[in-house]
Tab-separated table of C-alpha atoms and ligand atoms in Angstrom:
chain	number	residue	atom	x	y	z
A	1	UNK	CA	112.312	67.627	144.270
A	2	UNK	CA	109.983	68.154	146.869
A	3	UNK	CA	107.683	71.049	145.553
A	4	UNK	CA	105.428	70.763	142.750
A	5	UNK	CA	106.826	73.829	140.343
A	6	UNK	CA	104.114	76.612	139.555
A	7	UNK	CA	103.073	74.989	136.219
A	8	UNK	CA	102.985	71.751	137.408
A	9	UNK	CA	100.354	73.175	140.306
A	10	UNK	CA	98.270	74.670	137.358
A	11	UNK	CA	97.970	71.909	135.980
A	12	UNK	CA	96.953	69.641	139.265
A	13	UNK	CA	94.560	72.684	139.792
A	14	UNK	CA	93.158	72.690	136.233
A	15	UNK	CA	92.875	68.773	136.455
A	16	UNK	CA	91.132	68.654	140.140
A	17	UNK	CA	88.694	71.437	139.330
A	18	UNK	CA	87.269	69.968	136.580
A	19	UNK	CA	87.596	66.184	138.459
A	20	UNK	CA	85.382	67.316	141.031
A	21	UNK	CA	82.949	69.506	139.160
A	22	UNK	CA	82.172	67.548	136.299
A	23	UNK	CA	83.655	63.406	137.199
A	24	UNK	CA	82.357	63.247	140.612
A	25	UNK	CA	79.188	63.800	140.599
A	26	UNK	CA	78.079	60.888	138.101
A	27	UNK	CA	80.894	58.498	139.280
A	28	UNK	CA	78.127	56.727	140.967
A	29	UNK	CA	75.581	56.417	138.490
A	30	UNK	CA	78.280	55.350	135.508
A	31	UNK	CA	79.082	52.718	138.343
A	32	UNK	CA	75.774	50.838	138.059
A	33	UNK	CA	75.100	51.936	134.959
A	34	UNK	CA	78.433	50.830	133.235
A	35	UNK	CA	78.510	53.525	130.689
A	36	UNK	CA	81.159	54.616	128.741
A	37	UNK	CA	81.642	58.466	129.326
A	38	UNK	CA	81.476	59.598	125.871
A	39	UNK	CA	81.090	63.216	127.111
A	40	UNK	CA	83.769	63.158	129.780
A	41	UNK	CA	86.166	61.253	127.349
A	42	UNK	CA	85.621	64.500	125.015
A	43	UNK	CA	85.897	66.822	127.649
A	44	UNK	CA	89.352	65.172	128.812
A	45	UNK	CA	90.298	65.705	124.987
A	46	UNK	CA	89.229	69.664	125.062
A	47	UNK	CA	91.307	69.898	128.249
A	48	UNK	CA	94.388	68.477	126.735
A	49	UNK	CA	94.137	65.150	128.787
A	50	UNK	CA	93.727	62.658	125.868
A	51	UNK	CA	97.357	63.635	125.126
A	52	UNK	CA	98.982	65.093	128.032
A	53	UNK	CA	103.086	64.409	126.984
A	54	UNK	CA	102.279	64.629	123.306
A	55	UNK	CA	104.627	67.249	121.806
A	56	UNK	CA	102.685	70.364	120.569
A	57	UNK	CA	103.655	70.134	117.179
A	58	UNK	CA	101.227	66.363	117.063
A	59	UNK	CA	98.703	68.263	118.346
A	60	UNK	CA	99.494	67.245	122.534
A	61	UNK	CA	99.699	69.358	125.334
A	62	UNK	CA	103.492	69.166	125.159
A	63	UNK	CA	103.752	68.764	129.237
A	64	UNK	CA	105.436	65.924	130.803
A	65	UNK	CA	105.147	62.556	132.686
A	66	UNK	CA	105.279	64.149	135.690
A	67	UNK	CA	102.116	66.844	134.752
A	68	UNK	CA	100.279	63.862	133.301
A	69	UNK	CA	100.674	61.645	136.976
A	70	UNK	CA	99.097	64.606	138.855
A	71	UNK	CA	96.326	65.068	136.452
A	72	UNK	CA	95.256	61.508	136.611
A	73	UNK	CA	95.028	61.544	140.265
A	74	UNK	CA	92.396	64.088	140.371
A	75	UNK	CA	90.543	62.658	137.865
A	76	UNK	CA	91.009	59.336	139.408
A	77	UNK	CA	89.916	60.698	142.992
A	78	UNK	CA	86.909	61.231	141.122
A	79	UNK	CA	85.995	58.245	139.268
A	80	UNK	CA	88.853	55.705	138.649
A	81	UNK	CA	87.010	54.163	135.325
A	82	UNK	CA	87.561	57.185	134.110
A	83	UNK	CA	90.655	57.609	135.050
A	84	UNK	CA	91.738	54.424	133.450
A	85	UNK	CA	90.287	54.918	129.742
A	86	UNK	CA	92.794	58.350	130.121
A	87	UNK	CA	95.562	55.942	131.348
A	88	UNK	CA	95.320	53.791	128.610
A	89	UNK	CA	94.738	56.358	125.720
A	90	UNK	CA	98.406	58.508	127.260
A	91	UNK	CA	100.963	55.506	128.658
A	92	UNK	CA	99.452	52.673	126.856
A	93	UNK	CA	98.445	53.397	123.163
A	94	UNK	CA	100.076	56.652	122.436
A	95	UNK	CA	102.975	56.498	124.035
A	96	UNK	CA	104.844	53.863	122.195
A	97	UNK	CA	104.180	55.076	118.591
A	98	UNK	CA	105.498	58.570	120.286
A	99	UNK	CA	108.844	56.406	121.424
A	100	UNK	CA	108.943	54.372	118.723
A	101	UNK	CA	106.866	55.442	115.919
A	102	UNK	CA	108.426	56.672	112.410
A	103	UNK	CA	107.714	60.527	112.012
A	104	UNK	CA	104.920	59.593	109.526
A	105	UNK	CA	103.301	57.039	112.123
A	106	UNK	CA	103.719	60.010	114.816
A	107	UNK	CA	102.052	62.341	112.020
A	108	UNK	CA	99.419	60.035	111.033
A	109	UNK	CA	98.241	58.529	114.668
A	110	UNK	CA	98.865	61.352	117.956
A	111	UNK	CA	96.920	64.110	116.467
A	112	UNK	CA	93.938	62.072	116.372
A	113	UNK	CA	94.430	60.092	119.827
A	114	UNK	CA	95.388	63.888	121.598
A	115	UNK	CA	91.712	65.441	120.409
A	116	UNK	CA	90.051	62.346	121.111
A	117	UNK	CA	88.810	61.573	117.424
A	118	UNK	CA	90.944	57.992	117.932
A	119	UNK	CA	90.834	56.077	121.120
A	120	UNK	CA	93.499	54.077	121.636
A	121	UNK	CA	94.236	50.779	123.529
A	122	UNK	CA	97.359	48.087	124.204
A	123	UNK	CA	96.540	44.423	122.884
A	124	UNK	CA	99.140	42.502	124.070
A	125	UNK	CA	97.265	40.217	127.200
A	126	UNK	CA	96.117	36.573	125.313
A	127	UNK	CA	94.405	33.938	127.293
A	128	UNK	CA	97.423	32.121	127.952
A	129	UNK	CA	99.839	35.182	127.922
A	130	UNK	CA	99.115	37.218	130.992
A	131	UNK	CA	101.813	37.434	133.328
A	132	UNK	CA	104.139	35.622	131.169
A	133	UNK	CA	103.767	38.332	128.418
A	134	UNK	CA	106.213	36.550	126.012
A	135	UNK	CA	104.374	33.454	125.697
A	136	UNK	CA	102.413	35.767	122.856
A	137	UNK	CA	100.731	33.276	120.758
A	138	UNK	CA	99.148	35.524	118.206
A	139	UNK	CA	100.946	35.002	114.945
A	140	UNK	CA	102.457	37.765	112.886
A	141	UNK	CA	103.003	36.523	109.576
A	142	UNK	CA	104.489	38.239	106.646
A	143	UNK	CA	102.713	38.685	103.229
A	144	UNK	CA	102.990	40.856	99.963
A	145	UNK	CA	102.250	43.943	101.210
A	146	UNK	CA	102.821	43.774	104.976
A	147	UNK	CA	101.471	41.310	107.987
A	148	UNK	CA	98.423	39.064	108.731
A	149	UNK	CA	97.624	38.411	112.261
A	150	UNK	CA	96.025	35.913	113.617
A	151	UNK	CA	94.777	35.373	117.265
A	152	UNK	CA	92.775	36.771	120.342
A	153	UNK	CA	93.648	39.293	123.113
A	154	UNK	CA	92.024	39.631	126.285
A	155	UNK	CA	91.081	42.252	129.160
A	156	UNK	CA	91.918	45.013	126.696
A	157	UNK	CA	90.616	48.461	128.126
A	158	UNK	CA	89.525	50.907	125.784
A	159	UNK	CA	88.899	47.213	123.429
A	160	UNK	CA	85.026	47.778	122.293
A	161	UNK	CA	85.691	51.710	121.720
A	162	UNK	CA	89.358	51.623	120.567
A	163	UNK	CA	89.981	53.017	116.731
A	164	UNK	CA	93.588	52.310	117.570
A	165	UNK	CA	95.090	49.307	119.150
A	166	UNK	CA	98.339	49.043	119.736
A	167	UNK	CA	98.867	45.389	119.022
A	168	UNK	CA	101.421	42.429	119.666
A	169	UNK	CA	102.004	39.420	117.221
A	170	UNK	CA	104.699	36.634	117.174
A	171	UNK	CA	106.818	35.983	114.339
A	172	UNK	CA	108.021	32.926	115.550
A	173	UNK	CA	106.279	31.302	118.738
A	174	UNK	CA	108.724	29.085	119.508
A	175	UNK	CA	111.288	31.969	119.909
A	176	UNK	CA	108.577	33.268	122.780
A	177	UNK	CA	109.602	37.542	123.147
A	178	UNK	CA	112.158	37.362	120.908
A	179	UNK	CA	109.563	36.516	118.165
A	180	UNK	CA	107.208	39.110	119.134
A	181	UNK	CA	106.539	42.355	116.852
A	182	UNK	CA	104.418	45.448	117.609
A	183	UNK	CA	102.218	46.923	115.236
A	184	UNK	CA	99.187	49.905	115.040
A	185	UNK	CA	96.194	48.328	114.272
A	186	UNK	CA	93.596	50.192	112.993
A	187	UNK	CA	90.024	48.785	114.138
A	188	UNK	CA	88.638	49.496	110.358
A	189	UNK	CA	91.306	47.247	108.935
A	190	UNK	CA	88.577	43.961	107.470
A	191	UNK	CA	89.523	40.864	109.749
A	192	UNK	CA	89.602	43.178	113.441
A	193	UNK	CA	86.546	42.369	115.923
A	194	UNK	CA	85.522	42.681	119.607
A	195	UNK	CA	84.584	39.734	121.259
A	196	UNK	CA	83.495	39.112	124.282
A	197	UNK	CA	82.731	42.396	126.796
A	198	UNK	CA	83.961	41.516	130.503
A	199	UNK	CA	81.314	42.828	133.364
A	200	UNK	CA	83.661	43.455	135.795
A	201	UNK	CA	83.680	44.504	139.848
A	202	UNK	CA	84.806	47.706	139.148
A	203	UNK	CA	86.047	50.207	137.418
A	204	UNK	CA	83.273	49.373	135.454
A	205	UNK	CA	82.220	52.588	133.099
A	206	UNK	CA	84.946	51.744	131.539
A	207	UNK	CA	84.712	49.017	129.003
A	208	UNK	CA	87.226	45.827	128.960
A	209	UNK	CA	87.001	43.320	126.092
A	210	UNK	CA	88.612	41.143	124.237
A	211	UNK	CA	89.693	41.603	120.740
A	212	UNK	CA	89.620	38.682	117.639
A	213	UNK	CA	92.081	39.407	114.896
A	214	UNK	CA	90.876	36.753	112.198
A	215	UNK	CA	93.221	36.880	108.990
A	216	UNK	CA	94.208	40.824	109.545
A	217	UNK	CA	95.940	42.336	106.826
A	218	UNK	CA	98.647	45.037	108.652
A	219	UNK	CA	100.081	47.622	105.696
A	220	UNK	CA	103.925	46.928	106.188
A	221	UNK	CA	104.466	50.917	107.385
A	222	UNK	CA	102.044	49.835	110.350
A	223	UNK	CA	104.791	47.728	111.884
A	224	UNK	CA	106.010	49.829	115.253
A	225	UNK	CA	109.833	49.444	115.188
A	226	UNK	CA	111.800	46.533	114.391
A	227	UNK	CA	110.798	43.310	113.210
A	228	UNK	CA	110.973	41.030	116.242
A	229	UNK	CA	111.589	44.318	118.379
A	230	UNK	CA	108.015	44.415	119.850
A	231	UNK	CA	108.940	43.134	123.000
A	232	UNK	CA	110.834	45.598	124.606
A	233	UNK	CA	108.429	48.275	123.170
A	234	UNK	CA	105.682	45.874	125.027
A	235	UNK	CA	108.064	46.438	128.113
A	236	UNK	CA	108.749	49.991	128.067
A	237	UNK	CA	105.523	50.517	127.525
A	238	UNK	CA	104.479	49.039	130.750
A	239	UNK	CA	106.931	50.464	132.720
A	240	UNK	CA	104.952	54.033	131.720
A	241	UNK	CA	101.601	53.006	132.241
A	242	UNK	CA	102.751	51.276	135.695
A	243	UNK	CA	103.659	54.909	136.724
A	244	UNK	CA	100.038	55.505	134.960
A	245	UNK	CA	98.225	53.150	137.440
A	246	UNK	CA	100.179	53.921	140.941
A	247	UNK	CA	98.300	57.590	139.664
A	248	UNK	CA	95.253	55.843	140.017
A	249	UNK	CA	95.425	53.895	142.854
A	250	UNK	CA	96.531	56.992	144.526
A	251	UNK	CA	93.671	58.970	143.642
A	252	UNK	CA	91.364	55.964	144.816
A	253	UNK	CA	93.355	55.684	148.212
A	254	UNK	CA	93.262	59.591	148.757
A	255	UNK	CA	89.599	59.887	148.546
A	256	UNK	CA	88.860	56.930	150.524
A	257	UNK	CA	91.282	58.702	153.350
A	258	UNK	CA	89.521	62.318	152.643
A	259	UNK	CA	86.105	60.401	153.082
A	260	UNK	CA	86.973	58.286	156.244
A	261	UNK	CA	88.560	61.484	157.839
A	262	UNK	CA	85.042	63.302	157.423
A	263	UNK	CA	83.475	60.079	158.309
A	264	UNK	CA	85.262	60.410	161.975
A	265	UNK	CA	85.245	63.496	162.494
A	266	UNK	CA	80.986	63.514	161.994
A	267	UNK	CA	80.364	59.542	163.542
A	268	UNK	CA	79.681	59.507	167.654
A	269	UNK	CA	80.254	56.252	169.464
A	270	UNK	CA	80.799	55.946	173.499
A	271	UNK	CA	79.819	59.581	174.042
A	272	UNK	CA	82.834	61.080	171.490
A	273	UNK	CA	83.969	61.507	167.620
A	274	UNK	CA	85.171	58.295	166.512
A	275	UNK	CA	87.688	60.694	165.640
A	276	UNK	CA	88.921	60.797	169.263
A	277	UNK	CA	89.402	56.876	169.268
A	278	UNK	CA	92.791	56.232	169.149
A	279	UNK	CA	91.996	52.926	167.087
A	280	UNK	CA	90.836	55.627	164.395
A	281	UNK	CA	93.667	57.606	165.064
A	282	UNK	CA	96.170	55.028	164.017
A	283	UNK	CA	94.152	54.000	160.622
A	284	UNK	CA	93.817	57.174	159.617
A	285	UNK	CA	98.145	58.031	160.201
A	286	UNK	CA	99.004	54.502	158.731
A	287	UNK	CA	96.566	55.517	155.346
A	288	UNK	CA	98.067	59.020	155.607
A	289	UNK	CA	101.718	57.858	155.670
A	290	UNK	CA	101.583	54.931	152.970
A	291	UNK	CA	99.733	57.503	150.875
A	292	UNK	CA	102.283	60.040	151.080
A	293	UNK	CA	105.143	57.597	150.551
A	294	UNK	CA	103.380	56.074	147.249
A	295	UNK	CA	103.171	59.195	146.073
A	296	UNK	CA	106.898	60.246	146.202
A	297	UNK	CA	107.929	56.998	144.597
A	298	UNK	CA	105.344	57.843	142.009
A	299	UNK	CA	106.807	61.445	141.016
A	300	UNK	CA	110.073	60.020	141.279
A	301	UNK	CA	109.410	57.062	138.994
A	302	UNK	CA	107.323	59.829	136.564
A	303	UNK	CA	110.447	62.301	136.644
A	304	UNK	CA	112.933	59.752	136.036
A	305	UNK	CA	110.421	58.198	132.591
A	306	UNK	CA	110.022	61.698	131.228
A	307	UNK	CA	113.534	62.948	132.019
A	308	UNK	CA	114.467	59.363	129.575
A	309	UNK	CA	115.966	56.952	131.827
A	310	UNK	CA	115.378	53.374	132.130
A	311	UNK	CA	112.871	53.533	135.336
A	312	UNK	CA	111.684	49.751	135.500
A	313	UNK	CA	112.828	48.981	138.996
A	314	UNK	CA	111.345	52.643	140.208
A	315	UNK	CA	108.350	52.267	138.274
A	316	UNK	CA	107.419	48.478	139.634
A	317	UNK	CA	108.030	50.036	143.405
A	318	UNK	CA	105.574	52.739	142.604
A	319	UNK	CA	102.904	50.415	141.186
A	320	UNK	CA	103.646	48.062	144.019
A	321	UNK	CA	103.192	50.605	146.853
A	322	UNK	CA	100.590	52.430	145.113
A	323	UNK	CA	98.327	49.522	144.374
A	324	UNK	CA	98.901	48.311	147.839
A	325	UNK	CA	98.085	51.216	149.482
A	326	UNK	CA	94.739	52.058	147.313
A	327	UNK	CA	93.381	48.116	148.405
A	328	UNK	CA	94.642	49.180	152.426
A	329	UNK	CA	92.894	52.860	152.394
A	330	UNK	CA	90.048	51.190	150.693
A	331	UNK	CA	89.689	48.455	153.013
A	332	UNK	CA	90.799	50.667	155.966
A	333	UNK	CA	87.849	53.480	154.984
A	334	UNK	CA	85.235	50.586	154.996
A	335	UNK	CA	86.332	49.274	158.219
A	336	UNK	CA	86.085	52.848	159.378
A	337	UNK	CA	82.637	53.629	157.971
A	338	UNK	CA	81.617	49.956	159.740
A	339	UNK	CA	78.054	48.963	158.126
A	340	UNK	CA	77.333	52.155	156.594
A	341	UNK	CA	80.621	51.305	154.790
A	342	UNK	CA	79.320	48.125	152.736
A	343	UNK	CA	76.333	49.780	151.375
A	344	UNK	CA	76.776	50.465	147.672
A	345	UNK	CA	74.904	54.141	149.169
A	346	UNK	CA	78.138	55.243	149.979
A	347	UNK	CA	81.498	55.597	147.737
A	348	UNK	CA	83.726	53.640	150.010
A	349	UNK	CA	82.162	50.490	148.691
A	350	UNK	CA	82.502	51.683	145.004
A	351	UNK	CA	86.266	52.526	145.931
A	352	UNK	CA	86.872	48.757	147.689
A	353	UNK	CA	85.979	47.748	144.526
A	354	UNK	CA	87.831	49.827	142.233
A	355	UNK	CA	91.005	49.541	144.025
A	356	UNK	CA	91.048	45.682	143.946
A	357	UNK	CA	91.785	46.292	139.493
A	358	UNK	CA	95.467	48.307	140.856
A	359	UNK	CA	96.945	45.080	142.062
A	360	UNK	CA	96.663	42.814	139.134
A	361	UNK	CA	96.449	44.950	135.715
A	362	UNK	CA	99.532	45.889	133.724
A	363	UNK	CA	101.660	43.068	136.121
A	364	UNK	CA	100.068	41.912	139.686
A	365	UNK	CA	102.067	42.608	142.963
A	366	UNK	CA	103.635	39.700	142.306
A	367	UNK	CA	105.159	40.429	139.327
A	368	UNK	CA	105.998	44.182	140.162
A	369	UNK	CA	107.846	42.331	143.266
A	370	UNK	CA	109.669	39.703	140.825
A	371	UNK	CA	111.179	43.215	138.833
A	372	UNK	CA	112.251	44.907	141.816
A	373	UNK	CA	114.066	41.609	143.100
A	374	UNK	CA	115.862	40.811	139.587
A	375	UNK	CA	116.770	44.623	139.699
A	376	UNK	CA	118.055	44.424	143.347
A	377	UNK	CA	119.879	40.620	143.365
A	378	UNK	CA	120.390	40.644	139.874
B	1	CAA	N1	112.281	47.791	129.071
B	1	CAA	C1	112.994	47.362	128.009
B	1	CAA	N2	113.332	46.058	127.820
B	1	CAA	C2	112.945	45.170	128.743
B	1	CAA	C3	112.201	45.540	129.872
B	1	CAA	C4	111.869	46.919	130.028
B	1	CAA	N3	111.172	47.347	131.073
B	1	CAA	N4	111.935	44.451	130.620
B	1	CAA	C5	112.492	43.418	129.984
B	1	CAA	N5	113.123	43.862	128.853
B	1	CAA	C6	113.880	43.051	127.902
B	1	CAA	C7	115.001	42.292	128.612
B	1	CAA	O1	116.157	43.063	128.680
B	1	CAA	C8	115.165	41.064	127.740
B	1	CAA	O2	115.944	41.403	126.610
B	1	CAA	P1	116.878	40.294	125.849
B	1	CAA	O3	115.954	39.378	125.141
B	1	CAA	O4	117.713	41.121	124.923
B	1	CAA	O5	117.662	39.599	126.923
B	1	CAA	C9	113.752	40.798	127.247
B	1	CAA	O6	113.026	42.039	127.385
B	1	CAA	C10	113.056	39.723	128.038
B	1	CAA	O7	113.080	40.080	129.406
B	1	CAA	P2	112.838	39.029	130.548
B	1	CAA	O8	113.769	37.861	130.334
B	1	CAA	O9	112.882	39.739	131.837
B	1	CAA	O10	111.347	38.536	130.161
B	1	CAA	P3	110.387	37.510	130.886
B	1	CAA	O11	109.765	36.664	129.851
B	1	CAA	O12	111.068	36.860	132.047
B	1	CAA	O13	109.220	38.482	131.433
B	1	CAA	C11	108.155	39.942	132.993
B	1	CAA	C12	109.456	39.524	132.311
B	1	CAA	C13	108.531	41.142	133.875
B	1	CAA	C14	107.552	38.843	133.843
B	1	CAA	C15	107.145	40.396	131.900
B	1	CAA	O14	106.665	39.286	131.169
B	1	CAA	C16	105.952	41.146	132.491
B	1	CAA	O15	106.028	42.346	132.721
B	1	CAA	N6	104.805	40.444	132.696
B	1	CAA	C17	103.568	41.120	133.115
B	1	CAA	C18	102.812	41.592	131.901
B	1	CAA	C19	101.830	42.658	132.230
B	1	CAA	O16	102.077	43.567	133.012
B	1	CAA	N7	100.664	42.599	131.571
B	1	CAA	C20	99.669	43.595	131.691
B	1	CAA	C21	99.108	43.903	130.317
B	1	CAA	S1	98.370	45.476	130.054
B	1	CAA	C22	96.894	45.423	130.862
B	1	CAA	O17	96.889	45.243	132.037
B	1	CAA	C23	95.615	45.593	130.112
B	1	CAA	C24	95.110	46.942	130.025
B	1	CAA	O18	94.471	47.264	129.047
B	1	CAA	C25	95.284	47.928	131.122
């Protein structure tokens, strides 16, 4: 695989077009502003991007992991907190009821989170369950008619606007994962409320928050797979929106080598381009080679999740690279544009700060690193 097929090119083309028409030229002002994109979130929905691998028949665009990666890097070149509430809504929140769901769960919930009526987010991050994801101390406990939960989840994209929320509870603490169940929460059940919204360094029109479930009653049919399966789903889940994120970071990292490369070619210093300074030269090939290398692991990683396989270990090594390189080209691009470079005037600042989110949401380096070691040593 190393050619993008026709339809996969439309769509790339479709997505970029309307990326840098309609994203790009507010990315800036939604920066300081920090407002949601209402508009752009209902565009994304009109242009099937809400619901890119939902099947046809729930009301999705019926393409595949693979179409959805190269979408989100366009949009993503354009204005990464965009790109992120799309993230969310496809790998995060509707792709585990599509996985898991029961056909009248699929029937009930993807229509609505494909056209946009339902946003959807992934509660499963708690104040003291961030990297150790199975230390889940929200309590799933059974009743008449279903579950109550009880707890609080934190940095939830997509929290204050979410309808939907994908959400994690633990049967039985002291069993840590193998406790934990998965349910769809809807935010109209009574007990469901956002807390506290984060004001983050980037990324910031989209919105981050944490999410209070005080004495939630959960209809039984709500539960997402097996009792004490939620876990795994929590897992799998990740390993899709890692895929998910190296698409952002990669749209971050080629823009900020797209604007360094115009940067040199336009900046004079010593009587030449900076361009012709082989200290430029050998940024701009080191930002062009881990970019291009990212990005194969990426496809890879997004062929290998939509073709069904278990993709953990290729998935990790995408996010890994991917994140890595975004923070390098981003850094690299400011270093390039020298002061001009840390004025918030020009987007290399906005994109130092948007690429520093790749690294540590859905698993940090570090923990990409500590699933591509278990999967290599065993
Ligand atoms: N797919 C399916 N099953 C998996 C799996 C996967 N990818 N990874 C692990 N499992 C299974 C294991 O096989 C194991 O099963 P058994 O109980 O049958 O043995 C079980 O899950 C437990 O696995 P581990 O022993 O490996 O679990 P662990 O407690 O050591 O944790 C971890 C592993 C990789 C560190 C995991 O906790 C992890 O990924 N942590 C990071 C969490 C994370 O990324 N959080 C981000 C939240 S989302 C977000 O960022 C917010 C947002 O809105 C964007």
């Amino acid at each position: 695989m190393f050619d993008l097929s026709d339809d996969l090119v439309a769509v790339r083309d479709m997505a970029r077009d309307f990326a840098r028409s309609e994203v790009l030229p507010g990315a800036s002002a939604r920066d300081r502003s920090h407002a949601f994109p209402a508009e752009l979130v209902a565009r994304l929905a009109e242009l099937g991007l809400l619901g890119v691998f939902i099947p046809t028949e729930y009301g999705g665009s019926g393409l595949d992991i693979l179409a959805y990666v190269l979408a989100l890097e366009e949009i993503c070149y354009a204005d990464a907190g965009v790109g992120v509430i799309m993230s969310v809504q496809n790998s995060l929140a509707s792709w585990p009821i599509l996985a898991f769901g029961t056909e009248a769960q699929k029937r009930a919930y993807l229509p609505r989170m494909a056209s946009g009526a339902a946003i959807g987010c992934y509660a499963l991050t708690e104040p003291a369950a961030g990297s150790d994801a199975g230390a889940q101390r929200t309590r799933a406990t059974k009743t008449a008619t279903g579950w109550r939960l009880d707890g609080t989840k934190m940095w939830i994209t997509n929290g204050p606007q979410a309808a939907i929320a994908v959400t994690y509870g633990n049967l039985d603490v002291e069993a840590r994962h193998r406790g934990v169940c998965a349910f769809i929460v809807e935010s109209s059940f009574p007990g469901f409320q956002v807390g506290k919204v984060e004001e983050k360094m980037g990324i910031r029109c989209s919105s981050t928050s944490e999410l209070i479930y005080d004495g939630m009653e959960v209809p039984a049919e709500n539960l997402l797979g097996e009792e004490r399966g939620g876990f795994k789903i929590a897992m799998a889940t990740l390993d899709g929106g890692r895929i998910g994120i190296a698409a952002q970071a990669l749209g971050i990292a080629q823009r900020a080598l797209d604007l360094a490369v115009a940067h040199a070619r336009g900046r004079t210093t010593f009587g030449k381009s900076i361009a012709d300074h082989q200290a430029i030269q050998w940024k701009i090939a080191d930002m062009k080679t881990r970019i291009e290398s990212a990005r194969l692991l990426t496809w890879r990683a997004a062929w290998m999740k939509g073709a069904g396989q278990r993709a953990s270990l290729e998935c990790s090594m995408a996010k890994l690279a991917a994140s890595e390189t975004a923070n390098f080209c981003a850094y690299e691009a400011v270093q390039i544009f020298g002061g001009y470079g840390y004025s918030v005037e020009y987007e290399v600042e906005r994109l130092y700060r948007d690429a520093r989110i790749t690294t540590l949401y859905e698993g940090t380096s570090e923990i990409q690193r500590l699933v591509i070691s278990k999967s290599v040593l065993g």
